C-alpha cells in the first residue's frame, strides 16, 4: 500500500521531503529530550554524558530507518559503547549486556550492509520467508524461557539484569515479565535489523510500546520521551524499508 506523504518523507515520492522530515524529527526529539533531561536529572557529569549519548542515538536510529550504513551502524557503535559506560559507571553492570550485544551487531552490520547497497549507497532490505519467521518466533520463545534462569544465575553473581521486586502493571501483569519481554524482543529486533529483514520494524514498534510501559512504571521520564520519539521513527522506518524492498524485487531480473 502506497501512502503519498510517507513516500515523500522516505524519498520514494514525487516530492523529496526527506531532509525536512529528518530535521523536523531530530529537532523535535532533541527539544523533548533536553526538557526531560533538564527537569528530571541533577545534571551531573554522568547525566550530561548520557544526554550526549541519547543525542547520538537520535541520529543513529533515524539513519538506520533511512538505511544509511555508516551513519546508522557507525553511530550505533558509538551510542551502544556509551550506554555500556553509563551502565557500568552507575553500577548497573547487568544492564551492560544488551548494549554490548548491540555494539557487536553494529560492528558486523557496517561490513554486511556495505555489500548490499543500491546505486545511492543505501542498504537494500530483504523480506523474510516462512522459515525465517519460524526461527524468529522460536528465538523469542527460547529467550523468554531461558532469560529468567540466566538472570537468576547472574543475580547470584551480583550481575543481575532485571530485579524481581514483585511490582505489577495495572495490578495484573508482573513487572518482571514485562522487562523480560522487552529485553528479549529488543535483542531479536536488533538482530533482524542487522540482517536486513524489513519485519524488524514491526518488532521495534512492539518493543517501544513495551519499553514505554517500563519507563512509565519506573518514572524514567527522559527514557519515556525517547521511546515515543523512537516509535515515530519506527513507523517511518517500517514504511521506508518495505518500499525499498518492493522496488528492489521489481527491478531484479
Tab-separated table of C-alpha atoms in Angstrom:
chain	number	residue	atom	x	y	z
A	1	UNK	CA	0.000	0.000	0.000
A	2	UNK	CA	1.401	3.368	-1.056
A	3	UNK	CA	0.924	6.388	1.186
A	4	UNK	CA	1.872	9.615	-0.574
A	5	UNK	CA	3.071	11.558	2.457
A	6	UNK	CA	5.242	8.647	3.612
A	7	UNK	CA	6.562	8.191	0.072
A	8	UNK	CA	7.671	11.825	0.085
A	9	UNK	CA	9.202	11.540	3.558
A	10	UNK	CA	11.122	8.365	2.722
A	11	UNK	CA	12.321	9.558	-0.688
A	12	UNK	CA	10.099	7.383	-2.867
A	13	UNK	CA	7.525	10.024	-3.826
A	14	UNK	CA	7.247	12.774	-6.408
A	15	UNK	CA	8.438	15.277	-3.800
A	16	UNK	CA	11.536	14.800	-1.680
A	17	UNK	CA	10.739	15.732	1.919
A	18	UNK	CA	13.466	13.538	3.401
A	19	UNK	CA	15.783	16.294	4.644
A	20	UNK	CA	12.928	18.384	6.011
A	21	UNK	CA	11.432	15.422	7.834
A	22	UNK	CA	14.742	14.332	9.366
A	23	UNK	CA	15.467	17.855	10.588
A	24	UNK	CA	11.942	18.295	11.999
A	25	UNK	CA	12.050	14.900	13.736
A	26	UNK	CA	15.560	15.441	15.099
A	27	UNK	CA	14.958	18.977	16.396
A	28	UNK	CA	11.640	17.958	17.982
A	29	UNK	CA	13.300	14.938	19.562
A	30	UNK	CA	16.236	16.995	20.783
A	31	UNK	CA	13.964	19.573	22.427
A	32	UNK	CA	11.863	16.869	24.084
A	33	UNK	CA	14.948	15.042	25.345
A	34	UNK	CA	16.522	18.222	26.691
A	35	UNK	CA	13.356	19.201	28.558
A	36	UNK	CA	13.185	15.734	30.075
A	37	UNK	CA	16.894	15.816	30.902
A	38	UNK	CA	16.775	19.298	32.459
A	39	UNK	CA	13.671	18.700	34.550
A	40	UNK	CA	14.299	15.146	35.780
A	41	UNK	CA	18.058	14.899	36.404
A	42	UNK	CA	20.619	16.645	38.599
A	43	UNK	CA	22.724	17.499	35.514
A	44	UNK	CA	25.762	15.656	36.837
A	45	UNK	CA	28.633	14.780	34.518
A	46	UNK	CA	27.149	11.315	34.066
A	47	UNK	CA	23.738	12.836	33.271
A	48	UNK	CA	25.331	15.117	30.653
A	49	UNK	CA	27.217	12.170	29.208
A	50	UNK	CA	24.064	10.124	28.826
A	51	UNK	CA	22.240	13.076	27.313
A	52	UNK	CA	25.032	13.349	24.718
A	53	UNK	CA	24.767	9.606	24.017
A	54	UNK	CA	20.996	9.994	23.633
A	55	UNK	CA	21.545	12.699	21.010
A	56	UNK	CA	23.923	10.373	19.150
A	57	UNK	CA	21.205	7.723	19.446
A	58	UNK	CA	18.711	10.042	17.735
A	59	UNK	CA	20.981	10.414	14.709
A	60	UNK	CA	21.699	6.685	14.751
A	61	UNK	CA	18.095	5.455	14.728
A	62	UNK	CA	16.911	7.871	12.041
A	63	UNK	CA	19.915	6.872	9.907
A	64	UNK	CA	19.024	3.205	10.342
A	65	UNK	CA	15.428	3.856	9.331
A	66	UNK	CA	16.707	5.531	6.149
A	67	UNK	CA	19.135	2.622	5.569
A	68	UNK	CA	22.342	4.648	5.943
A	69	UNK	CA	25.175	2.291	6.798
A	70	UNK	CA	27.966	4.417	8.267
A	71	UNK	CA	25.711	6.951	9.995
A	72	UNK	CA	23.448	4.160	11.261
A	73	UNK	CA	25.780	1.349	12.257
A	74	UNK	CA	28.776	3.610	12.841
A	75	UNK	CA	26.957	5.890	15.253
A	76	UNK	CA	25.210	2.809	16.644
A	77	UNK	CA	28.631	1.593	17.785
A	78	UNK	CA	29.275	4.955	19.481
A	79	UNK	CA	25.844	5.046	21.139
A	80	UNK	CA	25.973	1.472	22.438
A	81	UNK	CA	29.556	1.874	23.660
A	82	UNK	CA	28.380	4.963	25.529
A	83	UNK	CA	25.492	3.034	27.059
A	84	UNK	CA	27.920	0.384	28.279
A	85	UNK	CA	29.957	3.103	30.019
A	86	UNK	CA	26.854	4.700	31.550
A	87	UNK	CA	25.503	1.415	32.906
A	88	UNK	CA	28.907	0.311	34.162
A	89	UNK	CA	29.741	3.582	35.930
A	90	UNK	CA	26.298	3.748	37.518
A	91	UNK	CA	26.752	0.272	38.981
A	92	UNK	CA	24.174	-1.448	36.769
A	93	UNK	CA	26.676	-3.979	35.445
A	94	UNK	CA	23.995	-6.433	34.393
A	95	UNK	CA	22.396	-3.838	32.124
A	96	UNK	CA	25.611	-3.712	30.102
A	97	UNK	CA	24.548	-6.972	28.428
A	98	UNK	CA	22.147	-5.524	25.839
A	99	UNK	CA	24.315	-2.605	24.633
A	100	UNK	CA	27.323	-4.943	24.413
A	101	UNK	CA	25.308	-7.255	22.181
A	102	UNK	CA	24.100	-4.322	20.084
A	103	UNK	CA	27.625	-2.932	19.774
A	104	UNK	CA	28.948	-6.093	18.152
A	105	UNK	CA	25.919	-6.404	15.868
A	106	UNK	CA	26.610	-2.869	14.608
A	107	UNK	CA	30.249	-3.814	14.007
A	108	UNK	CA	29.044	-6.713	11.870
A	109	UNK	CA	26.414	-4.503	10.211
A	110	UNK	CA	28.988	-1.987	8.923
A	111	UNK	CA	30.568	-4.639	6.694
A	112	UNK	CA	27.429	-6.653	5.923
A	113	UNK	CA	25.322	-3.659	4.842
A	114	UNK	CA	28.130	-2.308	2.658
A	115	UNK	CA	27.846	-5.439	0.490
A	116	UNK	CA	24.108	-4.921	-0.111
A	117	UNK	CA	23.568	-1.346	-1.256
A	118	UNK	CA	21.767	0.364	-4.142
A	119	UNK	CA	23.142	2.970	-6.545
A	120	UNK	CA	22.679	5.675	-3.901
A	121	UNK	CA	24.675	3.714	-1.354
A	122	UNK	CA	21.631	2.878	0.772
A	123	UNK	CA	21.198	-0.625	2.149
A	124	UNK	CA	18.680	-2.832	0.312
A	125	UNK	CA	16.332	-4.621	2.765
A	126	UNK	CA	15.106	-8.149	2.212
A	127	UNK	CA	11.887	-9.935	3.041
A	128	UNK	CA	11.637	-12.919	5.343
A	129	UNK	CA	10.327	-16.294	4.226
A	130	UNK	CA	8.267	-18.522	6.496
A	131	UNK	CA	11.361	-20.288	7.831
A	132	UNK	CA	12.889	-17.012	8.983
A	133	UNK	CA	9.627	-16.108	10.683
A	134	UNK	CA	9.539	-19.505	12.422
A	135	UNK	CA	13.161	-19.145	13.518
A	136	UNK	CA	12.438	-15.667	14.861
A	137	UNK	CA	9.414	-16.848	16.833
A	138	UNK	CA	11.458	-19.794	18.090
A	139	UNK	CA	14.255	-17.443	19.171
A	140	UNK	CA	11.773	-15.276	21.062
A	141	UNK	CA	10.179	-18.299	22.750
A	142	UNK	CA	13.579	-19.709	23.724
A	143	UNK	CA	14.676	-16.348	25.057
A	144	UNK	CA	11.556	-15.993	27.182
A	145	UNK	CA	12.172	-19.434	28.662
A	146	UNK	CA	15.900	-19.117	29.290
A	147	UNK	CA	16.302	-15.477	30.283
A	148	UNK	CA	14.728	-15.749	33.754
A	149	UNK	CA	17.099	-18.638	34.528
A	150	UNK	CA	20.106	-16.749	33.177
A	151	UNK	CA	19.082	-13.629	35.074
A	152	UNK	CA	18.834	-15.639	38.302
A	153	UNK	CA	22.337	-17.022	37.818
A	154	UNK	CA	23.692	-13.556	37.031
A	155	UNK	CA	21.953	-12.177	40.123
A	156	UNK	CA	23.668	-14.799	42.275
A	157	UNK	CA	26.970	-13.489	40.922
A	158	UNK	CA	25.950	-9.887	41.508
A	159	UNK	CA	25.274	-9.069	37.848
A	160	UNK	CA	21.500	-9.346	37.610
A	161	UNK	CA	19.875	-7.635	34.623
A	162	UNK	CA	16.303	-7.346	35.909
A	163	UNK	CA	15.216	-7.242	39.537
A	164	UNK	CA	12.070	-9.130	40.503
A	165	UNK	CA	10.563	-6.768	43.070
A	166	UNK	CA	7.015	-8.137	42.862
A	167	UNK	CA	5.511	-4.981	41.322
A	168	UNK	CA	2.715	-5.255	38.770
A	169	UNK	CA	1.432	-3.218	35.823
A	170	UNK	CA	-2.204	-2.165	36.406
A	171	UNK	CA	-2.108	-4.580	39.310
A	172	UNK	CA	-2.310	-7.543	36.927
A	173	UNK	CA	0.888	-8.135	34.938
A	174	UNK	CA	4.139	-8.945	36.710
A	175	UNK	CA	6.586	-6.098	36.041
A	176	UNK	CA	9.452	-8.584	35.969
A	177	UNK	CA	7.964	-10.348	32.951
A	178	UNK	CA	7.291	-7.053	31.166
A	179	UNK	CA	11.027	-6.380	31.444
A	180	UNK	CA	11.888	-9.869	30.228
A	181	UNK	CA	9.632	-9.499	27.181
A	182	UNK	CA	11.105	-6.077	26.406
A	183	UNK	CA	14.670	-7.389	26.694
A	184	UNK	CA	14.134	-10.493	24.540
A	185	UNK	CA	12.165	-8.619	21.860
A	186	UNK	CA	14.757	-5.846	21.623
A	187	UNK	CA	17.592	-8.340	21.098
A	188	UNK	CA	15.530	-10.097	18.416
A	189	UNK	CA	14.606	-6.836	16.685
A	190	UNK	CA	18.243	-5.717	16.676
A	191	UNK	CA	19.346	-8.998	15.088
A	192	UNK	CA	16.633	-8.827	12.427
A	193	UNK	CA	17.607	-5.234	11.595
A	194	UNK	CA	21.290	-6.001	11.159
A	195	UNK	CA	20.378	-8.986	8.947
A	196	UNK	CA	18.369	-6.534	6.774
A	197	UNK	CA	14.906	-8.026	7.315
A	198	UNK	CA	12.148	-5.448	6.860
A	199	UNK	CA	9.935	-7.004	9.512
A	200	UNK	CA	12.401	-5.855	12.173
A	201	UNK	CA	10.448	-2.590	12.408
A	202	UNK	CA	7.294	-4.437	13.446
A	203	UNK	CA	9.341	-5.832	16.317
A	204	UNK	CA	10.729	-2.398	17.201
A	205	UNK	CA	7.211	-0.957	17.272
A	206	UNK	CA	6.246	-3.683	19.731
A	207	UNK	CA	9.472	-3.202	21.702
A	208	UNK	CA	8.917	0.543	22.008
A	209	UNK	CA	5.371	0.001	23.265
A	210	UNK	CA	6.606	-2.390	25.962
A	211	UNK	CA	9.558	-0.173	26.919
A	212	UNK	CA	7.201	2.790	27.271
A	213	UNK	CA	5.297	0.841	29.934
A	214	UNK	CA	8.568	0.009	31.691
A	215	UNK	CA	9.748	3.618	31.651
A	216	UNK	CA	6.431	4.997	32.870
A	217	UNK	CA	6.307	2.471	35.701
A	218	UNK	CA	9.842	3.347	36.813
A	219	UNK	CA	9.260	7.082	36.484
A	220	UNK	CA	12.052	7.373	33.927
A	221	UNK	CA	10.712	10.413	32.081
A	222	UNK	CA	13.619	11.010	29.734
A	223	UNK	CA	13.584	7.380	28.561
A	224	UNK	CA	9.796	7.513	28.127
A	225	UNK	CA	10.180	10.598	25.924
A	226	UNK	CA	12.957	8.904	23.986
A	227	UNK	CA	10.755	5.838	23.440
A	228	UNK	CA	7.926	7.928	21.959
A	229	UNK	CA	10.401	9.680	19.657
A	230	UNK	CA	11.807	6.334	18.554
A	231	UNK	CA	8.306	4.965	17.961
A	232	UNK	CA	7.527	7.685	15.414
A	233	UNK	CA	10.776	6.861	13.640
A	234	UNK	CA	9.953	3.133	13.714
A	235	UNK	CA	6.755	3.652	11.711
A	236	UNK	CA	8.655	5.686	9.113
A	237	UNK	CA	11.385	3.047	9.031
A	238	UNK	CA	8.827	0.282	8.567
A	239	UNK	CA	7.302	2.011	5.564
A	240	UNK	CA	10.625	3.014	4.005
A	241	UNK	CA	12.223	-0.416	4.323
A	242	UNK	CA	9.184	-2.173	2.851
A	243	UNK	CA	9.021	0.270	-0.080
A	244	UNK	CA	12.726	-0.250	-0.767
A	245	UNK	CA	12.259	-3.998	-0.579
A	246	UNK	CA	9.306	-3.882	-3.026
A	247	UNK	CA	11.171	-1.732	-5.547
A	248	UNK	CA	14.208	-3.988	-5.325
A	249	UNK	CA	12.079	-7.025	-6.152
A	250	UNK	CA	10.522	-5.230	-9.146
A	251	UNK	CA	13.923	-4.199	-10.510
A	252	UNK	CA	15.558	-7.608	-10.073
A	253	UNK	CA	15.692	-9.756	-13.264
